[in-house]
PDB file of C-alpha atoms and ligand atoms in Angstrom:
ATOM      1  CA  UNK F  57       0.000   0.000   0.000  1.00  0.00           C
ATOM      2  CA  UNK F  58       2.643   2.285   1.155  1.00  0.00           C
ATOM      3  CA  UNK F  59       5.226   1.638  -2.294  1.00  0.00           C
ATOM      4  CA  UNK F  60       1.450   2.379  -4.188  1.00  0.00           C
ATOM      5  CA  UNK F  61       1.543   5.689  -2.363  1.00  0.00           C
ATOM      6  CA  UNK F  62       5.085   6.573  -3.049  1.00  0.00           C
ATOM      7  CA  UNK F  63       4.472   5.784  -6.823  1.00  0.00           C
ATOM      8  CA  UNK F  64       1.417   7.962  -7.122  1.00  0.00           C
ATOM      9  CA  UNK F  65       3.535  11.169  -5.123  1.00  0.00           C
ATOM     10  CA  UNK F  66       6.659  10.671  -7.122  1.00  0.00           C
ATOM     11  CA  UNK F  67       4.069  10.474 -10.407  1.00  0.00           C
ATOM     12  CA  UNK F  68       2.399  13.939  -8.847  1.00  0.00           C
ATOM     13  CA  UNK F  69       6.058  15.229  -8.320  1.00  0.00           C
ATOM     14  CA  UNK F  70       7.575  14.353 -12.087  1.00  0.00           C
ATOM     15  CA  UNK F  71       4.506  15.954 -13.612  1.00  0.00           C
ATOM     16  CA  UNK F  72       4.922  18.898 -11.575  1.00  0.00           C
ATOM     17  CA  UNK F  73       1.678  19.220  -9.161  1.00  0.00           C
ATOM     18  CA  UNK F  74       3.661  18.489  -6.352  1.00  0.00           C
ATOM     19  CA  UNK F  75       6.363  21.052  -6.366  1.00  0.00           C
ATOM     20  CA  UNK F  76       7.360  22.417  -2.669  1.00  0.00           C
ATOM     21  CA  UNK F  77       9.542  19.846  -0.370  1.00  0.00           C
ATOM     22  CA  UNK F  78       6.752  20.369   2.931  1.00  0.00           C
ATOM     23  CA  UNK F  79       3.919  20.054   1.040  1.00  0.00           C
ATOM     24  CA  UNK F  80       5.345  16.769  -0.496  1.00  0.00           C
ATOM     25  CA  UNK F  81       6.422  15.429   3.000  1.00  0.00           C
ATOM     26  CA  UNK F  82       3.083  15.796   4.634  1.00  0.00           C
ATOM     27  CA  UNK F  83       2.028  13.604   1.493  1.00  0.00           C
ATOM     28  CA  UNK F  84       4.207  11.311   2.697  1.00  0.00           C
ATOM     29  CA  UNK F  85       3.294  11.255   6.313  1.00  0.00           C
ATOM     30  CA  UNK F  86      -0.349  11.768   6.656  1.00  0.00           C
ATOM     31  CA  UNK F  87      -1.586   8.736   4.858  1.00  0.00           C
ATOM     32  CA  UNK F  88      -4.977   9.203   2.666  1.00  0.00           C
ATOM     33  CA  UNK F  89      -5.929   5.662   3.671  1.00  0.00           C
ATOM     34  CA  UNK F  90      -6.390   6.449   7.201  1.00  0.00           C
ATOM     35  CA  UNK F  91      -9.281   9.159   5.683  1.00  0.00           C
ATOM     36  CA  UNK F  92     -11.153   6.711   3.585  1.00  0.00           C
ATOM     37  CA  UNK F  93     -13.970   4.840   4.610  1.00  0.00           C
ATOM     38  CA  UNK F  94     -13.325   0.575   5.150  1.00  0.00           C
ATOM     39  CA  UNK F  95     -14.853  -0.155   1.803  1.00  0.00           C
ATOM     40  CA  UNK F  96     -12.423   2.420  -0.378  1.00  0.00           C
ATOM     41  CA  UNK F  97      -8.963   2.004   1.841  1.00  0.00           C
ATOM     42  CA  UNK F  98      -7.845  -0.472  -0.843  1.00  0.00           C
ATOM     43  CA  UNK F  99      -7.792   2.522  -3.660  1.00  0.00           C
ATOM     44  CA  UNK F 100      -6.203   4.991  -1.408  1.00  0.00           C
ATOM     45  CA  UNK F 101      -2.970   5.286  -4.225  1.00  0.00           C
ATOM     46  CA  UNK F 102      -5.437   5.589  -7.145  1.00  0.00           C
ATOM     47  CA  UNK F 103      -5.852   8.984  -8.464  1.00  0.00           C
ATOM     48  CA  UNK F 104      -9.224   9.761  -8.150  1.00  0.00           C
ATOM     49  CA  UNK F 105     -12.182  11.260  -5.644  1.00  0.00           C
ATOM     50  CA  UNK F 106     -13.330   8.443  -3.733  1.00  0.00           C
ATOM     51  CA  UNK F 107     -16.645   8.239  -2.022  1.00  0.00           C
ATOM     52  CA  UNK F 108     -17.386   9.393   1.571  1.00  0.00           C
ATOM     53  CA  UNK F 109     -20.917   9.417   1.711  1.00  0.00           C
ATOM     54  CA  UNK F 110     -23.545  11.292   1.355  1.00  0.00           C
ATOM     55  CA  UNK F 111     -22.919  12.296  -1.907  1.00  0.00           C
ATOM     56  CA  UNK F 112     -19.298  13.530  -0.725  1.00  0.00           C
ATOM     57  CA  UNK F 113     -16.038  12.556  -1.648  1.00  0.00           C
ATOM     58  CA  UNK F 114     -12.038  12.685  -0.462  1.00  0.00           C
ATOM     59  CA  UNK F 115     -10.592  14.621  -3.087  1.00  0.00           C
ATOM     60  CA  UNK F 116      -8.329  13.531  -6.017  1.00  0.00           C
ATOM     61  CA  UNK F 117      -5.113  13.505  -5.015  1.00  0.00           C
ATOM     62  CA  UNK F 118      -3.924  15.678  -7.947  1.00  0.00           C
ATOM     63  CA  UNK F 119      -6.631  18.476  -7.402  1.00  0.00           C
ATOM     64  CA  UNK F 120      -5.070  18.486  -2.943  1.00  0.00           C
ATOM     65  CA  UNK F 121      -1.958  18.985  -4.648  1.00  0.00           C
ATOM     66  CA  UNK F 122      -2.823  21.202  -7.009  1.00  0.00           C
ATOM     67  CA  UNK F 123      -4.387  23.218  -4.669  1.00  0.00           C
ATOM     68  CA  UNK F 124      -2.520  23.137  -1.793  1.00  0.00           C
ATOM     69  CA  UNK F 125       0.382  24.344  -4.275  1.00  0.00           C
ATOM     70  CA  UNK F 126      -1.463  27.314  -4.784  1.00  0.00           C
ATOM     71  CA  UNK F 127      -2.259  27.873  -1.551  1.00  0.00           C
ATOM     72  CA  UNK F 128       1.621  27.796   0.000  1.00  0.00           C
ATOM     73  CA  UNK F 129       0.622  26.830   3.736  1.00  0.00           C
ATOM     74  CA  UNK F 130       3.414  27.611   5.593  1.00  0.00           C
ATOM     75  CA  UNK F 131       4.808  26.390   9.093  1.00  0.00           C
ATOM     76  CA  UNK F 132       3.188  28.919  11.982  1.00  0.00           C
ATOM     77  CA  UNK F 133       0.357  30.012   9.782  1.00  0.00           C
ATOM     78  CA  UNK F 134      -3.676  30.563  10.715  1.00  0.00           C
ATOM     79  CA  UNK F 135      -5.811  28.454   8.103  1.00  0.00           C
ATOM     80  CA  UNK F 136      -9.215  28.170   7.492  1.00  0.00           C
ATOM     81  CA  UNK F 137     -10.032  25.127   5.991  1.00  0.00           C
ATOM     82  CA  UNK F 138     -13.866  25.101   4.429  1.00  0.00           C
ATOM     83  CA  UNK F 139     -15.677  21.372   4.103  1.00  0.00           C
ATOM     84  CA  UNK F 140     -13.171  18.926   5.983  1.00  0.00           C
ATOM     85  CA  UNK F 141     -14.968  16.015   4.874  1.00  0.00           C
ATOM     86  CA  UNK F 142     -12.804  13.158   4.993  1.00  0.00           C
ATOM     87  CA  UNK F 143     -10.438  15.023   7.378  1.00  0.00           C
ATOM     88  CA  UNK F 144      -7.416  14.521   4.703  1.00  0.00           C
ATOM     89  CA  UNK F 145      -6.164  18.215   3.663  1.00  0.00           C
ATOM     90  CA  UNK F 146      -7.326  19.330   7.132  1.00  0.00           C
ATOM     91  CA  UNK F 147      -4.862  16.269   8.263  1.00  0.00           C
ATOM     92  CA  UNK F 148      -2.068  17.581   5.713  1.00  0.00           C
ATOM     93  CA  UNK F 149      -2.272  21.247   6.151  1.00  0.00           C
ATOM     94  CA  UNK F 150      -1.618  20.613  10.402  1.00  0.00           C
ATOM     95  CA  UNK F 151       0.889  18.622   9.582  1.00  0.00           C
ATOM     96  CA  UNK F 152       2.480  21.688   7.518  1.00  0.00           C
ATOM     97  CA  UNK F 153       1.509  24.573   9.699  1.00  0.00           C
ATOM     98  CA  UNK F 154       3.167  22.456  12.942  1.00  0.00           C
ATOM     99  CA  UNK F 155       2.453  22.900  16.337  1.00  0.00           C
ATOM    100  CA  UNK F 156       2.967  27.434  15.656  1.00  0.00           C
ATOM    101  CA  UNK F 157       0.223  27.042  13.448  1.00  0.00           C
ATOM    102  CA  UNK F 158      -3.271  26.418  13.315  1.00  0.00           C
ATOM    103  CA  UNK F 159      -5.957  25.229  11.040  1.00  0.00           C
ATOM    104  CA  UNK F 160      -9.638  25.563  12.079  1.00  0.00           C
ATOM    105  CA  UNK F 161     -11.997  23.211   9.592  1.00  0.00           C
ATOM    106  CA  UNK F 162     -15.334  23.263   9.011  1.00  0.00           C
ATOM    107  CA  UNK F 163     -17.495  20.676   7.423  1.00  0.00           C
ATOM    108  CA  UNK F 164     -21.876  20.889   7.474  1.00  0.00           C
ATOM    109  CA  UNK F 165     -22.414  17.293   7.225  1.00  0.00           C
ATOM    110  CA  UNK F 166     -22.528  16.074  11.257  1.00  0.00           C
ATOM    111  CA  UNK F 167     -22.040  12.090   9.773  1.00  0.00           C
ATOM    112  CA  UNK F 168     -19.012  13.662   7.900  1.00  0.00           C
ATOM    113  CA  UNK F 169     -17.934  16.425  10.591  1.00  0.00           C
ATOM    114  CA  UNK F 170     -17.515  13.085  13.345  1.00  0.00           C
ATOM    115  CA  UNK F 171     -15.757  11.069  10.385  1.00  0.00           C
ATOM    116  CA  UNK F 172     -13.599  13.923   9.700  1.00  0.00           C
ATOM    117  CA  UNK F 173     -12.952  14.280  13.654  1.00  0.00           C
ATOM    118  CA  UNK F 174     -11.978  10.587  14.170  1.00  0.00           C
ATOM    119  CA  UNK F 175      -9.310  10.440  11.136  1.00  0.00           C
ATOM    120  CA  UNK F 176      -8.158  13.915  12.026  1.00  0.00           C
ATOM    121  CA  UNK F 177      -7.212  12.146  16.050  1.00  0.00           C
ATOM    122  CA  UNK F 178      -5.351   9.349  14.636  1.00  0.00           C
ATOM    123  CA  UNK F 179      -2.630  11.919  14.488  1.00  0.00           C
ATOM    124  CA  UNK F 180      -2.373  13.548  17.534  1.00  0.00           C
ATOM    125  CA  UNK F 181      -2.497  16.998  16.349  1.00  0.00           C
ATOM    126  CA  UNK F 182      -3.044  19.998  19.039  1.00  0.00           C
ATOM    127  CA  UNK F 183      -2.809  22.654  16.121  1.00  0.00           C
ATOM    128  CA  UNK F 184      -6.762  21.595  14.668  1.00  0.00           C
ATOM    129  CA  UNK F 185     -10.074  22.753  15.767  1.00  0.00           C
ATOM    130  CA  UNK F 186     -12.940  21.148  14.034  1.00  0.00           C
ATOM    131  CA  UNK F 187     -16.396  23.197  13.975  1.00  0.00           C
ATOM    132  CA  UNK F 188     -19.788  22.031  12.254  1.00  0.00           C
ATOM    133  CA  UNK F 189     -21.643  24.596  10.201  1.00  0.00           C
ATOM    134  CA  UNK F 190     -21.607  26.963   7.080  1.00  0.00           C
ATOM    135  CA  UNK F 191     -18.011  27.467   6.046  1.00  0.00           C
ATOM    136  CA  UNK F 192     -19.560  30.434   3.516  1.00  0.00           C
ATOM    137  CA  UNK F 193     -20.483  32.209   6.874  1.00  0.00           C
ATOM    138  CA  UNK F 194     -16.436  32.408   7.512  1.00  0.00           C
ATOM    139  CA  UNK F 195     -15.894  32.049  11.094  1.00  0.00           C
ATOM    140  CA  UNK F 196     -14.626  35.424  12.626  1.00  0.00           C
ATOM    141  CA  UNK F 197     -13.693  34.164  16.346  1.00  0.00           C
ATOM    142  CA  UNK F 198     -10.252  32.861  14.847  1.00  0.00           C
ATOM    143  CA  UNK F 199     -10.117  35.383  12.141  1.00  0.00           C
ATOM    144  CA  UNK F 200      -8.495  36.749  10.332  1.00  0.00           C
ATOM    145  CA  UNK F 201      -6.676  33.856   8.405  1.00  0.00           C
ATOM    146  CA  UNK F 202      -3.078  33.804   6.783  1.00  0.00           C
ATOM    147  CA  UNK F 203      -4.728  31.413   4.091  1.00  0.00           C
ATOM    148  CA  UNK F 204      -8.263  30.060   3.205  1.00  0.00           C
ATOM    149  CA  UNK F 205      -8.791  26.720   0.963  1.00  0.00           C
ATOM    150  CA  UNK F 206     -12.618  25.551   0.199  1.00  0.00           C
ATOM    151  CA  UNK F 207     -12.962  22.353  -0.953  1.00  0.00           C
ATOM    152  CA  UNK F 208     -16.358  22.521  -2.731  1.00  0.00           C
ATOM    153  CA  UNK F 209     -17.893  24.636  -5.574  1.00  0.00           C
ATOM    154  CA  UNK F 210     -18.873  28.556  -5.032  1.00  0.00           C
ATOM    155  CA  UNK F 211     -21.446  28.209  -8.057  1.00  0.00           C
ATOM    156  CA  UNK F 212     -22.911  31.873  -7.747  1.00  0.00           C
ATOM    157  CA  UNK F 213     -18.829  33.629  -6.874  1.00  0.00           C
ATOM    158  CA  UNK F 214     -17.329  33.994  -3.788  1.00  0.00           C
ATOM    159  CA  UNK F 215     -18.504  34.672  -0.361  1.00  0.00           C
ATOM    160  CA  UNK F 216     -17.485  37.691   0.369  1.00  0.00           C
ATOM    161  CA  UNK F 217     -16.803  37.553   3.747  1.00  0.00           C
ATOM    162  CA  UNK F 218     -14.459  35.052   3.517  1.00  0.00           C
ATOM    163  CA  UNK F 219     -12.407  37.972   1.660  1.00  0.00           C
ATOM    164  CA  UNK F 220     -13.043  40.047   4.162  1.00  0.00           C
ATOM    165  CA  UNK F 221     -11.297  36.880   6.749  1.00  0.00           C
ATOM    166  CA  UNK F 222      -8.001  37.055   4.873  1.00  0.00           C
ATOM    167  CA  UNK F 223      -5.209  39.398   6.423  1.00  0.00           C
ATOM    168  CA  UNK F 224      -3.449  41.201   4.261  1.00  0.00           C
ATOM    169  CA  UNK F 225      -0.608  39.284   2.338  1.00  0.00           C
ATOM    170  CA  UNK F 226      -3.216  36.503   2.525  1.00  0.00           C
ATOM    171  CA  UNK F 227      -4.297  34.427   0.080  1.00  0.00           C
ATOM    172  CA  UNK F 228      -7.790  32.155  -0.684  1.00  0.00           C
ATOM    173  CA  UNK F 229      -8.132  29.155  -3.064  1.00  0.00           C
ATOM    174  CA  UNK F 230     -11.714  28.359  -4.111  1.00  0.00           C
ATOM    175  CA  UNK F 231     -13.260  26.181  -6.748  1.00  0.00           C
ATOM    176  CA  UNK F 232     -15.604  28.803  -8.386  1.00  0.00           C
ATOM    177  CA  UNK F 233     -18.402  27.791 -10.952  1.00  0.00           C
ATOM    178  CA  UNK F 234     -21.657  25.793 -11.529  1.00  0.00           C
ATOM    179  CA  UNK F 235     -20.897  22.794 -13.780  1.00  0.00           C
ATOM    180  CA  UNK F 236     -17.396  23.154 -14.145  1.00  0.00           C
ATOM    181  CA  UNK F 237     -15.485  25.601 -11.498  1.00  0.00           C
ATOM    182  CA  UNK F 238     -11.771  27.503 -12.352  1.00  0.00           C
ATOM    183  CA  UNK F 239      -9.833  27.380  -9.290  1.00  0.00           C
ATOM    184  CA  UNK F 240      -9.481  31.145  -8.187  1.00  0.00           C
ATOM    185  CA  UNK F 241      -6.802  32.296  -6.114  1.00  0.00           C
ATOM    186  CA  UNK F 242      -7.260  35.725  -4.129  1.00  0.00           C
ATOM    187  CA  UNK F 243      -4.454  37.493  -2.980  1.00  0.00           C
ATOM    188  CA  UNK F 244      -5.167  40.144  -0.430  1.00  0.00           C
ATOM    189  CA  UNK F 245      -2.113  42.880  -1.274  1.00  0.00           C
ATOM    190  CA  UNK F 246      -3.442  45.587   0.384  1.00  0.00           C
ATOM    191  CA  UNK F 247      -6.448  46.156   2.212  1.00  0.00           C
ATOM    192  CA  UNK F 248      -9.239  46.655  -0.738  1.00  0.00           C
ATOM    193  CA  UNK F 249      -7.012  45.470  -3.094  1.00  0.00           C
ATOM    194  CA  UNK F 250      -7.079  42.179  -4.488  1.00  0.00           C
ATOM    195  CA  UNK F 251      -4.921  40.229  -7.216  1.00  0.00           C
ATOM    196  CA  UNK F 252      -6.870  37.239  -8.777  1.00  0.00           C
ATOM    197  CA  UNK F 253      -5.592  34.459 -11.049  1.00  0.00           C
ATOM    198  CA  UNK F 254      -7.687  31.776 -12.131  1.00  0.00           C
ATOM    199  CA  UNK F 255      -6.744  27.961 -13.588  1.00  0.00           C
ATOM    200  CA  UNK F 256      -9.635  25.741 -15.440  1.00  0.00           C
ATOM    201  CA  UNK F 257     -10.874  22.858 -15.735  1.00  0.00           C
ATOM    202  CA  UNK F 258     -11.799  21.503 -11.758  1.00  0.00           C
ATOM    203  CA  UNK F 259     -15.511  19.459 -11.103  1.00  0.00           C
ATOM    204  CA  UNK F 260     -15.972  19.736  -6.980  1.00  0.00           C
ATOM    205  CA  UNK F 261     -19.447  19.278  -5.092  1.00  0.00           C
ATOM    206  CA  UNK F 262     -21.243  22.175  -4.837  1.00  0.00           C
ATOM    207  CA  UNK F 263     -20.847  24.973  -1.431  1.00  0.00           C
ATOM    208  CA  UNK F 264     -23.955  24.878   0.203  1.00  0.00           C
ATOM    209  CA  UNK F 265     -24.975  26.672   3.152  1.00  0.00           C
ATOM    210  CA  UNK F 266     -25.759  24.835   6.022  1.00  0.00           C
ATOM    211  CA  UNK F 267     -29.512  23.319   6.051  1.00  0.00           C
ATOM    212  CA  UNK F 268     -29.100  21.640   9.254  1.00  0.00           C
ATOM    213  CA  UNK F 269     -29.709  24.383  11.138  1.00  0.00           C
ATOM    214  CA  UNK F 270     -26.095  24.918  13.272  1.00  0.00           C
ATOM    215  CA  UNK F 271     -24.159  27.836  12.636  1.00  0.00           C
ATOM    216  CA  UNK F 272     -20.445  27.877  13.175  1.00  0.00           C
ATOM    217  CA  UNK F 273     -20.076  30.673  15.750  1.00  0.00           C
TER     218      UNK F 273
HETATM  219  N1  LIG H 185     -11.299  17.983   1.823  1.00  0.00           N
HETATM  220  C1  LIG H 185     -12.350  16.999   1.812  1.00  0.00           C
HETATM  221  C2  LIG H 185     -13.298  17.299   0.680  1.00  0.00           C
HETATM  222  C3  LIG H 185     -14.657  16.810   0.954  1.00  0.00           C
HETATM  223  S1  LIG H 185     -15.818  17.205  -0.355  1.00  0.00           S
HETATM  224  C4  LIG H 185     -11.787  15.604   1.669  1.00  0.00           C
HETATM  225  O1  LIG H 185     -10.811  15.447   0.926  1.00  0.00           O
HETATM  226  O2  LIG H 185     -12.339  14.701   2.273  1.00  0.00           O
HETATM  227  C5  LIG H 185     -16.391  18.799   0.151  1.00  0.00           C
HETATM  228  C6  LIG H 185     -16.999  18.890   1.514  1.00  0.00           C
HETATM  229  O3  LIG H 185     -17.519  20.207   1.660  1.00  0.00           O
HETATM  230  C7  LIG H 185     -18.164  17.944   1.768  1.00  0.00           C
HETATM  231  O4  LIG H 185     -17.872  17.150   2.886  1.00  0.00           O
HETATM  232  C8  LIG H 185     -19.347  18.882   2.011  1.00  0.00           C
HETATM  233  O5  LIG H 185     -20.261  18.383   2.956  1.00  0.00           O
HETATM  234  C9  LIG H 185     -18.649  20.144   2.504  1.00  0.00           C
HETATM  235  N2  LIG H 185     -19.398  21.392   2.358  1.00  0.00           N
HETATM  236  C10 LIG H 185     -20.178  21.794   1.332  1.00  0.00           C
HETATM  237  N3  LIG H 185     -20.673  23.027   1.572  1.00  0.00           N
HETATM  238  C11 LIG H 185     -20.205  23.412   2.796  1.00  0.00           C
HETATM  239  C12 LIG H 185     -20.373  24.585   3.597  1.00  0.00           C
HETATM  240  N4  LIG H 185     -21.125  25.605   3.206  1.00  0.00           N
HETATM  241  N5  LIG H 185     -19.731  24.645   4.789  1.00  0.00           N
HETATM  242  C13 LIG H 185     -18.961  23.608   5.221  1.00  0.00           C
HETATM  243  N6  LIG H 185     -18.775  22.475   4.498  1.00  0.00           N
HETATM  244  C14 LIG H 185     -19.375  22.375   3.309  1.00  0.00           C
END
């Protein structure tokens, strides 16, 4: 399982998603099997979205690379991390922000949100607080945030208080789009004064606020 893994990072590092050496380590450490549910553990190395449930799924491996490439966590950083699911890039990103750090993930789905929670402890990390509610609410008590990652679709553009989260010098990576989304990273340069690049071609579940009636603060 573990030589499957190392084939599918050094694949992810030769075609270039996987560029920067902590990102790539945390790859290596936090294991994606240890996020999947019993019945999918046996295709943790293939790259593809596997299913969580309820219509959910642990992200392709390429797109949590892809993204988290973008995003440049770094060690001591604040991050808010929008639908947890699994618990896997909530997993990776604490294991790149270290104990200095912090990430605080969200997730709407309370099946998912205790999933997420259980995976998360098999590490042992003190630097992750879990919530359950509407990540498109932001969540101002441990705001604002060096960086911002959302892991599902902002069909009708982005929430624009999550903008309004990000410190300045921060940046946000967000899948935005109905059927297909371009992955749009914000960079907060100055305080109303944002740079925005954009890469196509990305299919994620879509953001949807929070139905189950919990907010996040
Ligand atoms: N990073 C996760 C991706 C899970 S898929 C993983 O690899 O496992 C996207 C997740 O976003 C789903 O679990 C979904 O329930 C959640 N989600 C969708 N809209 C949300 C919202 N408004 N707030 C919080 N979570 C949300």
């Amino acid at each position: 399982m573990d030589d499957l893994m190392d084939e599918l990072i050094n694949e992810l590092t030769t075609d270039g998603y996987l560029k920067t050496e902590r990102i790539i380590e945390a790859f290596r450490k936090i294991k994606r099997e240890d996020f999947l549910p019993k019945e999918n553990k046996a295709e943790a190395s293939v790259n593809h979205p596997l299913t969580i449930g309820y219509n959910q799924t642990n992200s392709q491996p390429l797109t949590v690379a892809f993204m988290l490439e973008l995003l440049q966590p770094k060690p001591g950083e604040n991050i808010f991390d929008i639908g947890s699911g699994s618990g896997w890039q909530t997993a990776l990103l604490a294991e790149i922000v270290g104990d200095e750090g912090k990430v605080i993930a969200i997730e709407r789905i309370p099946d998912l949100k205790r999933m997420g929670d259980k995976n998360i402890a098999k590490y042992k990390f003190k630097n992750v607080k879990t919530l359950l509610g509407d990540g498109t609410r932001g969540y101002k008590k441990m705001a604002p945030y060096d960086k911002i990652i959302v892991a599902a679709a902002a069909e009708i553009g982005i929430p624009d208080i999550l903008l309004q989260q990000l410190k300045v010098g921060g940046r946000l990576v967000i899948p935005v789009g109905k059927y297909e989304q371009d992955m749009v990273v914000m960079n907060r340069v100055a305080k109303n004064d944002y740079k925005e690049e954009r890469y196509p071609g990305f299919q994620f579940v879509p953001l949807v606020p929070n139905e189950w009636g919990k907010d996040s603060d």
